[in-house]
């Protein structure tokens, strides 16, 4: 069965490229443009991993993290924060709210992101 | 020559008309004069005249001035003092002598809040702009990667070469944005080092690998000299230390002549590791040496040789090395070359 990824990202060019790349790597991918939509999608789709931006219209990615950590089932889904915020306290905030990793988009290639996704999903399986 | 003497009340009138604060004490540290500016800055009134300097402790804001200068009123030259969230002062304290004898102690206070605010805004602007630049950079980088992998259809060799060049330029720009962010952080005093036992050589080799192609293109003769003894692992932040090596190597290559030399030497000393990076480049003009570690500063000959550049590398390197309790300095002769040195304590 295909592993499921939810992308919460408001910048269409970035979410589209991530979507296509992950799709071609054999993942089943859904997208959301806001935190609110992301939470709704996460509850319906129940992904194996969430890729989450922080600066989103309306609620932020941090608020998204807080909310899913309150949900018994979703709180177990690993989240990779994929943001262009990358200062030490921003990274620490993501991690303290339960994100597995906080990665800086501009520093990574799509291939590196896919590798990270596979690593984390692999870890979760075992 | 025309001469005149001012009356005491004339002095008061003149000194009350300036916005800087003036406070004068006699030799027994009794306040003998205070102007309107001083009273306004510290929210007190002229009734303080005749009181001892310690009286400032009764006033919330003036208390901070007392703690800065101490009861002994130490000589101070333009020292910064934050009194409130939005009130920054520059304080000077000087003993005035008449001949050999001390006559009075003068305290001058200058409000620098506006300048601090502009500086803070500038820092925030750099920080926000850098963040904003990262999003389009990510979009460009991922799009090019997508094209290069042939996922949007096959591309010709020429197209592939051009796209690879664009990809490399985007990476260079990402590094510049990263450096700008670090400068903004350093300005805010927020640079935080994540120290862990690390292998300095590993960090150095990784930085060198980024410049191998450029050294080859410029036909630079590159040498590295290591100490006989194995270097111990030391506590440092590998990411920031990588930035230091990148900045110093980048300068050594960029401002070097074609066919020039770059030599890196490491010395294991009793309590520290010393690194020297020598080049045969354009050197630093004598007059500009004191400015070379200033943020955004680029020497005039460097600007002439390579017009683009952010002037952040050496500023950041200094902040980072000093953050590691090390020292950084250089020797340079214009037209002959420069050697940058830095030390890192073995902890």
Coordinates of C-alpha atoms in Angstrom, one line a residue:
Chain A
X1 CA 0.0 0.0 0.0
X2 CA 1.2 3.5 -0.9
X3 CA 2.4 5.7 2.0
X4 CA 0.4 8.8 2.4
X5 CA 1.9 12.3 2.7
X6 CA 0.0 15.5 3.5
X7 CA 1.6 18.8 2.4
X8 CA 0.5 22.0 4.2
X9 CA 2.0 24.8 2.1
X10 CA 0.5 28.0 0.8
X11 CA 2.9 28.7 -2.0
X12 CA 1.5 26.9 -5.0
X13 CA 4.8 26.5 -7.0
X14 CA 6.4 24.8 -4.0
X15 CA 3.5 22.6 -3.1
X16 CA 3.0 21.6 -6.8
X17 CA 6.7 20.6 -7.2
X18 CA 6.7 18.7 -3.9
X19 CA 3.4 17.0 -4.9
X20 CA 4.8 15.9 -8.3
X21 CA 8.1 14.7 -6.9
X22 CA 6.6 12.7 -4.1
X23 CA 3.9 11.4 -6.4
X24 CA 6.5 10.1 -8.8
X25 CA 8.4 8.5 -5.9
X26 CA 5.3 6.4 -5.2
X27 CA 3.6 8.3 -2.4
X28 CA 0.0 9.1 -2.2
X29 CA -0.1 12.9 -1.7
X30 CA -2.7 15.4 -0.6
X31 CA -2.3 19.2 -0.3
X32 CA -3.7 21.9 1.9
X33 CA -3.0 25.6 1.7
X34 CA -3.9 26.7 5.2
X35 CA -3.6 25.2 8.7
X36 CA -7.3 24.9 9.1
X37 CA -7.6 23.0 5.8
X38 CA -4.6 20.9 6.8
X39 CA -6.3 19.8 10.0
X40 CA -9.4 18.9 8.2
X41 CA -7.5 16.9 5.5
X42 CA -5.3 15.2 8.1
X43 CA -8.5 13.9 9.9
X44 CA -9.9 12.5 6.7
X45 CA -6.8 11.3 5.0
X46 CA -4.8 10.2 8.1
X47 CA -1.4 10.6 6.5
X48 CA 1.8 8.7 7.4
X49 CA 3.7 11.9 7.4
X50 CA 3.0 15.7 7.2
X51 CA 5.2 18.3 5.5
X52 CA 4.3 21.6 7.2
X53 CA 5.1 25.2 6.4
X54 CA 5.1 27.7 9.3
X55 CA 4.1 31.0 7.7
X56 CA 0.6 30.3 6.5
X57 CA -2.4 32.6 6.0
X58 CA -4.6 32.5 9.1
X59 CA -3.3 30.1 11.7
X60 CA 0.4 29.4 11.6
X61 CA 2.2 26.0 11.3
X62 CA 2.9 26.2 15.1
X63 CA -0.8 26.4 15.8
X64 CA -1.3 23.5 13.5
X65 CA 1.2 21.5 15.5
X66 CA -0.5 22.4 18.8
X67 CA -3.9 21.3 17.5
X68 CA -2.8 17.9 16.0
X69 CA -0.9 17.1 19.2
X70 CA -4.3 17.4 21.0
X71 CA -5.8 14.8 18.7
X72 CA -5.1 11.3 20.0
X73 CA -4.6 9.6 16.6
X74 CA -3.0 12.5 14.7
X75 CA -0.5 13.3 17.5
X76 CA 1.4 10.1 16.5
X77 CA 1.8 11.3 12.9
X78 CA 5.4 12.5 12.3
X79 CA 5.6 16.1 11.1
X80 CA 8.5 17.6 9.2
X81 CA 8.5 21.4 9.4
X82 CA 9.6 22.7 6.0
X83 CA 9.9 26.4 6.3
X84 CA 12.1 29.3 5.3
X85 CA 12.3 30.4 8.9
X86 CA 15.4 28.9 10.3
X87 CA 16.6 30.8 13.3
X88 CA 17.6 28.8 16.3
X89 CA 14.5 29.7 18.4
X90 CA 12.2 29.0 15.4
X91 CA 13.7 25.6 15.1
X92 CA 13.5 24.9 18.8
X93 CA 9.9 26.0 18.8
X94 CA 9.0 23.5 16.1
X95 CA 10.8 20.7 17.9
X96 CA 9.3 21.5 21.3
X97 CA 5.9 21.4 19.7
X98 CA 6.6 17.9 18.6
X99 CA 7.9 18.2 15.0
X100 CA 10.4 15.5 14.1
X101 CA 12.6 17.9 12.1
X102 CA 12.7 21.5 11.1
X103 CA 14.2 21.9 7.6
X104 CA 14.9 25.1 5.7
X105 CA 13.4 24.9 2.2
X106 CA 16.0 27.0 0.4
X107 CA 18.8 24.9 1.7
X108 CA 17.5 21.6 0.3
X109 CA 16.8 20.0 -3.0
X110 CA 13.6 18.0 -3.6
X111 CA 15.7 14.9 -3.7
X112 CA 17.0 15.6 -0.2
X113 CA 13.5 16.2 1.1
X114 CA 12.3 12.9 -0.4
X115 CA 15.3 11.1 1.3
X116 CA 14.3 12.7 4.6
X117 CA 10.7 11.7 4.2
X118 CA 11.7 8.1 3.5
X119 CA 14.1 8.0 6.4
X120 CA 11.4 9.2 8.8
X121 CA 8.7 6.9 7.5
X122 CA 11.1 4.0 7.6
X123 CA 11.9 4.8 11.3
X124 CA 8.2 5.1 12.1
X125 CA 7.6 1.6 10.6
X126 CA 10.1 -0.1 12.7
Chain B
X1 CA 41.2 90.0 21.5
X2 CA 37.6 90.4 22.6
X3 CA 36.9 88.6 25.9
X4 CA 33.9 88.4 28.1
X5 CA 32.9 86.5 31.2
X6 CA 29.5 84.8 31.7
X7 CA 27.5 85.0 34.8
X8 CA 26.4 81.7 36.5
X9 CA 22.8 82.3 35.4
X10 CA 23.9 82.7 31.8
X11 CA 25.7 79.4 32.0
X12 CA 22.5 77.8 33.3
X13 CA 20.5 79.4 30.5
X14 CA 22.9 78.1 27.9
X15 CA 23.2 74.6 29.3
X16 CA 19.4 74.4 29.8
X17 CA 18.9 75.1 26.1
X18 CA 20.6 71.8 24.9
X19 CA 18.9 68.5 24.9
X20 CA 21.9 66.6 26.2
X21 CA 22.1 66.0 30.0
X22 CA 24.8 67.7 32.0
X23 CA 25.5 67.0 35.7
X24 CA 28.5 68.5 37.5
X25 CA 29.8 67.4 40.9
X26 CA 32.4 68.9 43.2
X27 CA 35.3 66.9 44.6
X28 CA 33.3 65.7 47.5
X29 CA 30.8 64.1 44.9
X30 CA 28.1 66.7 45.8
X31 CA 25.9 67.7 42.9
X32 CA 26.6 71.4 42.1
X33 CA 24.8 71.7 38.8
X34 CA 22.3 69.8 36.7
X35 CA 20.7 71.1 33.5
X36 CA 17.1 70.7 32.2
X37 CA 18.1 68.0 29.7
X38 CA 19.5 65.8 32.5
X39 CA 16.3 66.3 34.6
X40 CA 14.1 65.4 31.6
X41 CA 16.0 62.3 30.6
X42 CA 16.0 60.9 34.2
X43 CA 12.6 62.3 35.3
X44 CA 14.0 64.3 38.3
X45 CA 14.2 68.0 39.1
X46 CA 16.8 70.5 40.0
X47 CA 16.2 70.0 43.7
X48 CA 18.8 67.3 43.5
X49 CA 21.4 70.1 43.4
X50 CA 23.3 70.0 46.8
X51 CA 22.7 66.3 47.3
X52 CA 25.4 63.6 47.1
X53 CA 25.8 61.5 43.9
X54 CA 24.2 58.5 45.8
X55 CA 20.9 60.4 45.8
X56 CA 20.5 59.1 42.2
X57 CA 19.7 55.7 43.7
X58 CA 16.3 57.2 44.7
X59 CA 15.3 57.6 41.1
X60 CA 14.3 54.5 39.0
X61 CA 16.1 55.6 35.8
X62 CA 19.0 57.6 37.3
X63 CA 19.8 54.5 39.4
X64 CA 21.1 52.8 36.2
X65 CA 23.5 55.7 35.7
X66 CA 24.8 55.3 39.2
X67 CA 25.4 51.6 38.7
X68 CA 27.2 52.3 35.4
X69 CA 29.6 54.9 36.9
X70 CA 29.8 53.4 40.5
X71 CA 30.2 55.5 43.6
X72 CA 33.8 56.2 42.6
X73 CA 32.5 57.8 39.4
X74 CA 34.9 56.1 37.0
X75 CA 36.1 57.9 34.0
X76 CA 33.9 56.9 31.0
X77 CA 33.9 57.8 27.4
X78 CA 30.7 57.4 25.4
X79 CA 29.5 54.3 27.1
X80 CA 26.1 52.9 26.1
X81 CA 23.4 52.6 28.8
X82 CA 19.9 51.3 28.3
X83 CA 17.6 53.0 30.8
X84 CA 14.2 51.8 29.5
X85 CA 13.0 49.6 26.6
X86 CA 13.1 52.7 24.3
X87 CA 15.6 54.9 26.0
X88 CA 19.3 54.4 25.1
X89 CA 22.0 56.8 26.3
X90 CA 25.6 57.5 25.7
X91 CA 27.3 58.5 28.9
X92 CA 30.7 60.2 29.4
X93 CA 32.2 61.0 32.8
X94 CA 35.3 63.1 33.2
X95 CA 37.3 64.7 36.0
X96 CA 38.0 68.4 35.1
X97 CA 41.3 69.7 36.4
X98 CA 42.6 73.2 37.0
X99 CA 46.3 72.8 36.6
X100 CA 47.1 69.7 38.5
X101 CA 44.2 70.0 41.0
X102 CA 40.8 68.3 40.3
X103 CA 38.2 71.0 40.0
X104 CA 34.9 69.1 39.3
X105 CA 33.5 65.9 37.8
X106 CA 31.4 66.3 34.6
X107 CA 28.8 63.8 33.5
X108 CA 27.4 64.2 29.9
X109 CA 24.5 62.2 28.8
X110 CA 23.4 62.0 25.1
X111 CA 20.1 60.4 24.0
X112 CA 20.9 57.9 21.2
X113 CA 17.4 56.2 21.2
X114 CA 16.5 57.4 17.7
X115 CA 19.8 56.1 16.2
X116 CA 19.3 52.8 18.1
X117 CA 15.8 52.5 16.7
X118 CA 16.9 53.2 13.1
X119 CA 19.6 50.5 13.6
X120 CA 17.1 48.1 15.0
X121 CA 14.7 48.7 12.1
X122 CA 17.5 48.3 9.6
X123 CA 18.4 45.0 11.2
X124 CA 14.8 43.9 11.2
X125 CA 14.6 44.9 7.5
X126 CA 17.6 42.8 6.6
X127 CA 16.1 39.9 8.5
X128 CA 12.7 40.1 7.0
X129 CA 14.0 40.6 3.5
X130 CA 16.3 37.7 3.8
X131 CA 13.4 35.5 4.9
X132 CA 11.3 36.8 2.1
X133 CA 14.0 36.0 -0.5
X134 CA 14.2 32.4 0.6
X135 CA 10.8 31.5 -0.7
X136 CA 11.3 32.6 -4.4
X137 CA 14.8 31.0 -4.1
X138 CA 13.3 27.7 -3.1
X139 CA 10.8 27.9 -5.9
X140 CA 13.6 28.6 -8.5
X141 CA 15.8 25.9 -7.0
X142 CA 13.2 23.2 -7.0
X143 CA 11.9 24.1 -10.5
X144 CA 15.4 23.9 -12.0
X145 CA 16.0 20.6 -10.2
X146 CA 12.8 19.3 -11.7
X147 CA 13.8 20.4 -15.2
X148 CA 17.4 19.0 -14.7
X149 CA 16.0 15.6 -13.8
X150 CA 14.1 15.6 -17.1
X151 CA 10.8 15.3 -15.3
X152 CA 9.3 18.1 -17.5
X153 CA 10.6 16.5 -20.7
X154 CA 14.0 15.9 -22.2
X155 CA 16.5 18.8 -22.4
X156 CA 19.5 19.3 -24.7
X157 CA 23.1 19.3 -23.5
X158 CA 23.3 23.1 -23.9
X159 CA 20.1 23.6 -21.9
X160 CA 21.4 21.2 -19.2
X161 CA 24.6 23.2 -18.9
X162 CA 22.7 26.5 -18.6
X163 CA 20.3 25.1 -16.0
X164 CA 23.2 23.7 -14.0
X165 CA 24.8 27.2 -14.0
X166 CA 21.5 28.8 -12.8
X167 CA 21.2 26.1 -10.1
X168 CA 24.7 26.9 -8.9
X169 CA 23.9 30.7 -8.9
X170 CA 20.8 30.1 -6.9
X171 CA 22.9 28.2 -4.3
X172 CA 25.3 31.1 -4.2
X173 CA 22.5 33.5 -3.6
X174 CA 21.1 31.2 -0.9
X175 CA 24.4 31.4 0.9
X176 CA 24.4 35.2 0.7
X177 CA 20.9 35.4 2.1
X178 CA 22.0 33.0 4.9
X179 CA 25.0 35.3 5.6
X180 CA 22.7 38.4 5.7
X181 CA 20.5 36.7 8.2
X182 CA 23.4 35.8 10.3
X183 CA 24.7 39.4 10.2
X184 CA 21.2 40.6 11.3
X185 CA 21.3 38.0 14.1
X186 CA 24.8 39.1 15.2
X187 CA 23.7 42.7 15.2
X188 CA 20.8 41.8 17.5
X189 CA 23.3 39.9 19.7
X190 CA 21.4 36.7 19.0
X191 CA 24.0 34.5 17.5
X192 CA 23.8 31.3 19.4
X193 CA 26.5 28.7 19.0
X194 CA 25.7 25.0 19.2
X195 CA 29.0 23.8 20.6
X196 CA 30.0 20.2 20.3
X197 CA 33.2 18.2 20.1
X198 CA 34.1 18.5 16.5
X199 CA 36.8 17.7 14.0
X200 CA 38.2 21.1 12.7
X201 CA 39.9 19.4 9.8
X202 CA 36.7 17.8 8.6
X203 CA 35.0 21.2 8.5
X204 CA 38.0 22.7 6.7
X205 CA 38.1 20.0 4.0
X206 CA 34.4 20.3 3.5
X207 CA 34.9 24.1 2.9
X208 CA 37.8 23.5 0.6
X209 CA 35.7 21.1 -1.5
X210 CA 33.4 24.0 -2.3
X211 CA 36.2 26.0 -3.8
X212 CA 38.2 23.3 -5.7
X213 CA 36.6 24.1 -9.1
X214 CA 37.2 27.9 -8.7
X215 CA 40.8 27.3 -7.7
X216 CA 41.3 25.1 -10.7
X217 CA 39.7 27.7 -13.0
X218 CA 42.0 30.4 -11.6
X219 CA 45.1 28.1 -11.6
X220 CA 45.7 28.8 -7.9
X221 CA 48.5 26.8 -6.3
X222 CA 47.0 25.5 -3.1
X223 CA 48.8 24.0 -0.2
X224 CA 47.8 22.8 3.2
X225 CA 50.2 22.3 6.1
X226 CA 49.2 20.3 9.1
X227 CA 51.0 19.8 12.5
X228 CA 52.8 16.5 13.1
X229 CA 50.6 15.7 16.0
X230 CA 47.0 14.7 15.5
X231 CA 44.6 17.6 16.1
X232 CA 42.3 17.0 19.1
X233 CA 38.6 17.4 18.7
X234 CA 37.5 20.7 20.1
X235 CA 34.2 22.2 21.2
X236 CA 32.8 24.3 18.4
X237 CA 29.8 25.0 16.2
X238 CA 30.5 23.1 13.0
X239 CA 28.0 25.1 10.9
X240 CA 29.4 28.5 12.0
X241 CA 33.0 27.4 11.7
X242 CA 32.2 26.3 8.2
X243 CA 31.1 29.8 7.4
X244 CA 34.4 31.2 8.8
X245 CA 36.5 28.9 6.5
X246 CA 34.2 29.7 3.6
X247 CA 34.5 33.5 4.1
X248 CA 38.3 33.4 4.5
X249 CA 38.8 30.9 1.6
X250 CA 36.4 32.9 -0.6
X251 CA 38.4 36.1 -0.1
X252 CA 41.8 34.4 -0.5
X253 CA 40.7 33.0 -3.9
X254 CA 38.4 35.8 -5.2
X255 CA 40.9 38.6 -4.6
X256 CA 43.9 36.5 -5.7
X257 CA 45.6 36.9 -9.1
X258 CA 45.4 34.1 -11.7
X259 CA 48.1 31.5 -10.9
X260 CA 48.5 32.9 -7.4
X261 CA 48.9 31.0 -4.1
X262 CA 46.7 30.0 -1.2
X263 CA 48.2 28.3 1.7
X264 CA 46.4 27.1 4.8
X265 CA 48.5 26.1 7.9
X266 CA 47.3 24.7 11.2
X267 CA 49.4 24.9 14.3
X268 CA 48.8 22.9 17.5
X269 CA 49.8 25.1 20.4
X270 CA 49.6 24.5 24.1
X271 CA 46.1 25.7 24.8
X272 CA 44.8 26.5 21.3
X273 CA 44.7 25.6 17.6
X274 CA 46.0 28.4 15.4
X275 CA 44.9 28.6 11.7
X276 CA 46.6 30.8 9.1
X277 CA 45.2 31.4 5.6
X278 CA 47.7 33.1 3.3
X279 CA 47.0 34.4 -0.1
X280 CA 49.0 36.3 -2.8
X281 CA 46.0 38.6 -3.6
X282 CA 45.5 42.4 -3.8
X283 CA 46.0 42.9 0.0
X284 CA 44.3 45.4 2.2
X285 CA 45.1 49.2 1.8
X286 CA 46.8 50.5 5.0
X287 CA 44.2 53.2 5.6
X288 CA 41.3 50.6 5.5
X289 CA 42.8 48.1 7.8
X290 CA 40.9 49.3 10.9
X291 CA 37.6 48.9 9.0
X292 CA 38.0 45.5 7.5
X293 CA 35.9 43.6 10.2
X294 CA 33.1 46.2 10.0
X295 CA 29.8 44.8 8.7
X296 CA 29.0 45.4 5.0
X297 CA 32.5 47.0 4.6
X298 CA 34.5 46.2 1.5
X299 CA 37.9 47.5 0.8
X300 CA 38.1 49.9 -2.2
X301 CA 40.5 47.7 -4.1
X302 CA 38.3 44.7 -3.5
X303 CA 35.2 46.6 -4.8
X304 CA 37.2 47.6 -7.9
X305 CA 38.3 44.0 -8.6
X306 CA 35.0 42.3 -7.8
X307 CA 32.1 44.8 -7.8
X308 CA 29.6 42.4 -6.3
X309 CA 29.9 41.3 -2.7
X310 CA 28.0 41.7 0.5
X311 CA 30.9 42.6 2.9
X312 CA 29.5 40.3 5.5
X313 CA 32.1 37.5 5.6
X314 CA 34.8 39.0 7.8
X315 CA 32.3 40.7 10.1
X316 CA 30.6 37.3 10.7
X317 CA 34.0 35.5 11.0
X318 CA 35.0 37.9 13.8
X319 CA 31.7 37.5 15.6
X320 CA 31.9 33.7 15.3
X321 CA 35.5 33.3 16.3
X322 CA 35.1 35.6 19.3
X323 CA 32.0 33.7 20.2
X324 CA 34.2 30.7 20.4
X325 CA 36.6 32.6 22.8
X326 CA 39.1 32.8 20.0
X327 CA 41.0 35.7 18.3
X328 CA 41.1 36.7 14.7
X329 CA 43.6 39.1 13.1
X330 CA 45.5 39.6 9.9
X331 CA 48.7 40.8 8.3
X332 CA 48.5 42.4 4.9
X333 CA 50.4 44.4 2.3
X334 CA 48.6 46.0 -0.5
X335 CA 49.5 44.4 -3.8
X336 CA 51.3 41.5 -2.2
X337 CA 48.8 39.5 -0.2
X338 CA 47.1 38.9 3.1
X339 CA 47.3 36.3 5.8
X340 CA 44.3 35.9 8.2
X341 CA 44.9 34.1 11.5
X342 CA 42.5 32.8 14.0
X343 CA 42.8 30.8 17.2
X344 CA 40.4 28.5 18.9
X345 CA 40.9 27.4 22.5
X346 CA 41.3 23.6 23.1
X347 CA 38.4 22.9 25.5

